[in-house]
Coordinates of C-alpha atoms and ligand atoms in Angstrom, one line a residue:
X1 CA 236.1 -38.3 71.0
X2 CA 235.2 -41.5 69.8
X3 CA 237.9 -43.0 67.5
X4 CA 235.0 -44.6 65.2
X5 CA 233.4 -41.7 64.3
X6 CA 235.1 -40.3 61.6
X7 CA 237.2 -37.1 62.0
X8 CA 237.0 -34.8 58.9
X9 CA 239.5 -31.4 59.0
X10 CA 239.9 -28.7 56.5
X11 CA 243.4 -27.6 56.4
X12 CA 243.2 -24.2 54.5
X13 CA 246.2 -23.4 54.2
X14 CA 247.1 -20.1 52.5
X15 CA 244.2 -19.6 52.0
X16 CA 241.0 -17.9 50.8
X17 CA 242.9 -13.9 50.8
X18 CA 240.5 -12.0 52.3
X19 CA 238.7 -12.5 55.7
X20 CA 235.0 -12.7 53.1
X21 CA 235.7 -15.3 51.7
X22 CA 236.9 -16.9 54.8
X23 CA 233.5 -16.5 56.4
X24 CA 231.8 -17.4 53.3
X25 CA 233.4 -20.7 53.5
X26 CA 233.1 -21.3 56.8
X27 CA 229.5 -20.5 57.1
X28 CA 228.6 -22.8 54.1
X29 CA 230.3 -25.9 56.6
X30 CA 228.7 -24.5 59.6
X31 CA 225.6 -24.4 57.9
X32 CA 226.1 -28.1 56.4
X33 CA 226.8 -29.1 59.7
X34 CA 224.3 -27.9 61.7
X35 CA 221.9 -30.6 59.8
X36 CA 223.9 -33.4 59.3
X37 CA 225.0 -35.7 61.9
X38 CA 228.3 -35.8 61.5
X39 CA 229.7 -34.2 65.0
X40 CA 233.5 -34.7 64.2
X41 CA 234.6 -32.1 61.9
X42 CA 236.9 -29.2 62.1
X43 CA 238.5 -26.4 60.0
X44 CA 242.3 -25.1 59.8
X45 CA 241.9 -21.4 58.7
X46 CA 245.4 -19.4 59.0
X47 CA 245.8 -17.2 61.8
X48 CA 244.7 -14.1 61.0
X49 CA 241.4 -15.4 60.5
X50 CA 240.5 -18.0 63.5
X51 CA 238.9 -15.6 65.4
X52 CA 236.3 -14.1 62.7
X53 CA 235.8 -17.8 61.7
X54 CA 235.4 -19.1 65.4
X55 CA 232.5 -16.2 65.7
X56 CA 230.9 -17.6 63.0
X57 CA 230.5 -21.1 64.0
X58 CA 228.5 -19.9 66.6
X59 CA 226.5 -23.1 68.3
X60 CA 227.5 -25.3 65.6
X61 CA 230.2 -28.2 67.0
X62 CA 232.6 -27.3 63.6
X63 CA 235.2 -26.6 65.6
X64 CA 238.7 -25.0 65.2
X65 CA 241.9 -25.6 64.0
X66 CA 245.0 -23.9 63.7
X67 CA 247.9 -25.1 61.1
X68 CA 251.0 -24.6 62.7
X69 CA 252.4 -23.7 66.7
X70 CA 255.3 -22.2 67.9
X71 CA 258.0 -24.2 69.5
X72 CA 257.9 -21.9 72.2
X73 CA 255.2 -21.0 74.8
X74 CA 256.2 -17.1 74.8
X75 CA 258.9 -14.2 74.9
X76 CA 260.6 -13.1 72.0
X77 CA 260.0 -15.1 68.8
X78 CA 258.6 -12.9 66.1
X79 CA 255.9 -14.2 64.0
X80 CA 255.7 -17.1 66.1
X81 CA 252.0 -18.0 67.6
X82 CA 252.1 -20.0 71.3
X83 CA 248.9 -22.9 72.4
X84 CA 247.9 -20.3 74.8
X85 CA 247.1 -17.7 72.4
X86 CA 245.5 -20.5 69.7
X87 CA 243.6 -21.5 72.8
X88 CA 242.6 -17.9 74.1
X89 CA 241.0 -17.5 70.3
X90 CA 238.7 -20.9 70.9
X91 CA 241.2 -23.3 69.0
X92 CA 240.6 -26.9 69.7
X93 CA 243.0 -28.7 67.1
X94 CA 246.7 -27.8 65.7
X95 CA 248.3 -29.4 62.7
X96 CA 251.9 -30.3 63.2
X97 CA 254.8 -31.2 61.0
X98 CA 252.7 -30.7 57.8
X99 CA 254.8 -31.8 55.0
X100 CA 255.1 -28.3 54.1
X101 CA 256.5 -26.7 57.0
X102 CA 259.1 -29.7 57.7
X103 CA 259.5 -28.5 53.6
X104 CA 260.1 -25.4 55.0
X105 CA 262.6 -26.4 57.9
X106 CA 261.0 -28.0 60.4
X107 CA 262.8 -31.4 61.8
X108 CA 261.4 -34.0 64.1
X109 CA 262.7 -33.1 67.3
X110 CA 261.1 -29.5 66.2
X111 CA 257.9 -31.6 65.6
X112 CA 258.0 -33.3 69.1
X113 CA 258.7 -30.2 71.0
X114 CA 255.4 -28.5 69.5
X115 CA 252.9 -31.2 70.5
X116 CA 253.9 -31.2 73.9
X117 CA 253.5 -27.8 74.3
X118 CA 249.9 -28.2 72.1
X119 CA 249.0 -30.8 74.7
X120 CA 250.1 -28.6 77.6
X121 CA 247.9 -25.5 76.4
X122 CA 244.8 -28.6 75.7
X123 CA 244.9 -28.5 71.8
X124 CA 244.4 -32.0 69.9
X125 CA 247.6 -32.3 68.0
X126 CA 247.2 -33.6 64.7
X127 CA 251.0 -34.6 63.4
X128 CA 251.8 -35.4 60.0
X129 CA 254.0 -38.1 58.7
X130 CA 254.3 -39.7 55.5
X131 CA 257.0 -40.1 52.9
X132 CA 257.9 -38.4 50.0
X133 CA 258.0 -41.5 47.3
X134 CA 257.9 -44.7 47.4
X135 CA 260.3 -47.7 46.7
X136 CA 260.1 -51.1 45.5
X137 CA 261.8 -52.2 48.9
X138 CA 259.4 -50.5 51.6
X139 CA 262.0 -48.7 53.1
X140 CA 259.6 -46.0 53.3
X141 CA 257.9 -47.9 55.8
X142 CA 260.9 -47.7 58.0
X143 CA 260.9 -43.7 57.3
X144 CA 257.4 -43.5 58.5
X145 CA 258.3 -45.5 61.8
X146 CA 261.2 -43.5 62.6
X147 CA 258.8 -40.1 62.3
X148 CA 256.5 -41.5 65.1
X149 CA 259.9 -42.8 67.1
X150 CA 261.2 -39.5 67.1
X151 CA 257.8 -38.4 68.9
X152 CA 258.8 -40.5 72.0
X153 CA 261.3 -37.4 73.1
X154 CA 258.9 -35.4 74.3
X155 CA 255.6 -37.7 74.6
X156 CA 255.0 -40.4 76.8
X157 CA 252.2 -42.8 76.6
X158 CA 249.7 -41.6 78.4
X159 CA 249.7 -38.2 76.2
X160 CA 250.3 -39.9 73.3
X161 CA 246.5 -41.0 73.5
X162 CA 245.3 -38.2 72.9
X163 CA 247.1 -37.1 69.6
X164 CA 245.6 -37.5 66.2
X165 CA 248.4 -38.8 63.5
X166 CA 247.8 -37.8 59.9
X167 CA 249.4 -40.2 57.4
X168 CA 250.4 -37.7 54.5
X169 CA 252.1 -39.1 51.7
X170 CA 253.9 -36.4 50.4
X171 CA 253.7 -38.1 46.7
X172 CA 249.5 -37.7 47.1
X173 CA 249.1 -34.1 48.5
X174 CA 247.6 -31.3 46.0
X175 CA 249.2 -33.2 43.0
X176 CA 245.7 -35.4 42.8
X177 CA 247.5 -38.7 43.0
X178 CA 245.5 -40.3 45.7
X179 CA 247.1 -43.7 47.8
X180 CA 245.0 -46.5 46.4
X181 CA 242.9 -48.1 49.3
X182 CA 245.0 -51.0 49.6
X183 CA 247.7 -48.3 50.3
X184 CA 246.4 -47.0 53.0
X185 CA 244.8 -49.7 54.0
X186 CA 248.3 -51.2 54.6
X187 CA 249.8 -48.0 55.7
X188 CA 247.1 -48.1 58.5
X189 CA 247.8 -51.6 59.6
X190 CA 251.8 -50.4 59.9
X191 CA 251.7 -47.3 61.9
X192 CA 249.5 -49.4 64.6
X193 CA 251.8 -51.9 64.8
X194 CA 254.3 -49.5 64.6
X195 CA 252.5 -47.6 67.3
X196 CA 252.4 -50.7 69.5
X197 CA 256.0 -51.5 69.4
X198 CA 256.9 -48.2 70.2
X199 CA 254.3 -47.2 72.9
X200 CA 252.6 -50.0 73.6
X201 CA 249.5 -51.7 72.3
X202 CA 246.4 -49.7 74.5
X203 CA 248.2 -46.2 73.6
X204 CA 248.0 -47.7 69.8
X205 CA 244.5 -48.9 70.3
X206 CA 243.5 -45.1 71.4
X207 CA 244.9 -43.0 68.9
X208 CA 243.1 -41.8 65.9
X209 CA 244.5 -42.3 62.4
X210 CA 243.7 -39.7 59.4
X211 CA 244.5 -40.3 56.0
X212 CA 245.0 -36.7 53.9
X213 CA 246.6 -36.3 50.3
X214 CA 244.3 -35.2 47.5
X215 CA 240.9 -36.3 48.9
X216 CA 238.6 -35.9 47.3
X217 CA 234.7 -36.6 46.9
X218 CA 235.1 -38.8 44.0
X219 CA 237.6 -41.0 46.4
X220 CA 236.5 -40.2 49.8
X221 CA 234.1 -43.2 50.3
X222 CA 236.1 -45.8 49.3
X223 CA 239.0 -44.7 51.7
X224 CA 236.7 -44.6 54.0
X225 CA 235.4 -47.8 53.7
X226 CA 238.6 -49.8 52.7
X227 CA 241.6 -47.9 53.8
X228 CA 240.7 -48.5 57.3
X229 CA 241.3 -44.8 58.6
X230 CA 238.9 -42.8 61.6
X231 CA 239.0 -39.6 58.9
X232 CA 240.6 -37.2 56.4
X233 CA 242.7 -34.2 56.8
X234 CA 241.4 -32.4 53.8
X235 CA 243.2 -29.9 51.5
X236 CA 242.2 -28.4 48.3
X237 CA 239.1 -29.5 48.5
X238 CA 238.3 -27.8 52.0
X239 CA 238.0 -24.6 50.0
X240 CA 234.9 -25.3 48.5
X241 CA 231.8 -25.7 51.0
X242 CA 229.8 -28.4 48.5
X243 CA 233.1 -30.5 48.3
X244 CA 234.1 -30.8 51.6
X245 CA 230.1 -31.2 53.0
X246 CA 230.3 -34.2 50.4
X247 CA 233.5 -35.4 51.5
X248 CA 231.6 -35.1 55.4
X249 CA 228.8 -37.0 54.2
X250 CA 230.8 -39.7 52.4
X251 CA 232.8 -40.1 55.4
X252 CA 229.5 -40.7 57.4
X253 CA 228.1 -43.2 55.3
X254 CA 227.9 -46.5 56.7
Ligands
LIG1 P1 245.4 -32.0 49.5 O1 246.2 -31.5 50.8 O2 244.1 -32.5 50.0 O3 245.2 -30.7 48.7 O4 246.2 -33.0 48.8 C1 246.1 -32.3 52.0 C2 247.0 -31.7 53.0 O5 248.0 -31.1 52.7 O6 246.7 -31.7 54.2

């Protein structure tokens, strides 16, 4: 995958309620995407549905996400879901650490365990970080560093290429407040050298940076062009087709 080319995923979420409008949806991107030439795009239904939604992308290259993995590769874990079984039903991506599950519980070392066992059953982690305000004194720069450390425990350099990072303010997700530009711009320009300090300049040089937090397509062509990022991970407005195929295009505009 070529870090240039923008990467655009639709994280779902709880979302649509019944398997319908699932396929609705996803056949309005599938259809979007089959003429546009935008090859990197990808949607995060919830479980239940991946395999009704894979079966309807058919030849198209959407491809599939899922929004959460277990910690644990098999055996007795209810209600968990392992990378085997997300990649037995034709799942190329998994989001980690989504501001909402580490809401719900989930720590870093939690985070670090489920991307290596994402990148052991071949599924492009997508990890979130991002901080939940911000401060006149930056230290939320420092609390984003310290959630890519913590990543180091279970994933050396060489994996570490191939794992997307989502910077998530937590401030800017579903509430519509969207990081300036400039925000992200400088947000972008820290979690590289944040990358290279703690892996090492190449592995920062490979990995893919996302920007997600109410994008919309009112604001998705300026963050494109300014804030410096290779794509969005795309909430709210993944759940309607004509938004996020705009969001897609704007993202694809040079
Ligand atoms: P939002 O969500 O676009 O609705 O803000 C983004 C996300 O949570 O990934």
């Amino acid at each position: 995958m070529k870090r240039n080319i923008p990467l655009v995923v639709g994280n779902w979420k709880l979302n649509p309620q019944t398997l319908k409008e699932a396929i609705v949806l996803a056949t309005g991107v599938a259809k979007y995407q089959k003429k546009a030439e935008a090859p990197y795009v990808a949607i995060a239904p919830s479980f239940l549905h991946l395999n009704e939604v894979k079966k309807k992308l058919g030849t198209t290259t959407v491809q599939l996400g899922a929004q959460d993995i277990s910690t644990e590769p098999m055996g007795a874990f209810t209600g968990e879901v392992s990378g085997m079984q997300l990649r037995d039903s034709g799942v190329e991506f998994v989001i980690i650490g989504h501001s909402e599950r580490r809401a719900m519980g989930e720590t870093d070392d939690m985070v670090a365990v489920k991307v290596a066992h994402a990148l052991k059953n071949k599924l492009t982690p997508i990890v979130c970080i991002g901080e939940r305000t911000r401060d006149a004194q930056g230290s939320f720069f420092s609390f984003v560093e310290s959630q890519i450390r913590s990543l180091t425990k279970e994933i050396k350099a060489a994996d570490m290429k191939k794992v997307v990072i989502a910077y998530e303010p937590i401030w800017a997700i579903g509430t519509g407040k969207t990081a300036t530009a400039e925000d992200v711009k400088e947000m972008q320009l820290f979690i590289y050298s944040a990358l290279s300090k703690i892996y090492d300049r190449k592995t920062a040089d490979s990995i893919r940076l996302l920007y997600g937090g109410s994008v919309k397509p009112q604001n998705a062509a300026e963050l494109q062009a300014q804030g410096g990022m290779n794509g969005f991970l795309v909430g709210g407005a993944s759940l309607k087709a004509v938004d996020f195929c705009e969001i897609i295009k704007l993202s694809y505009k040079k």
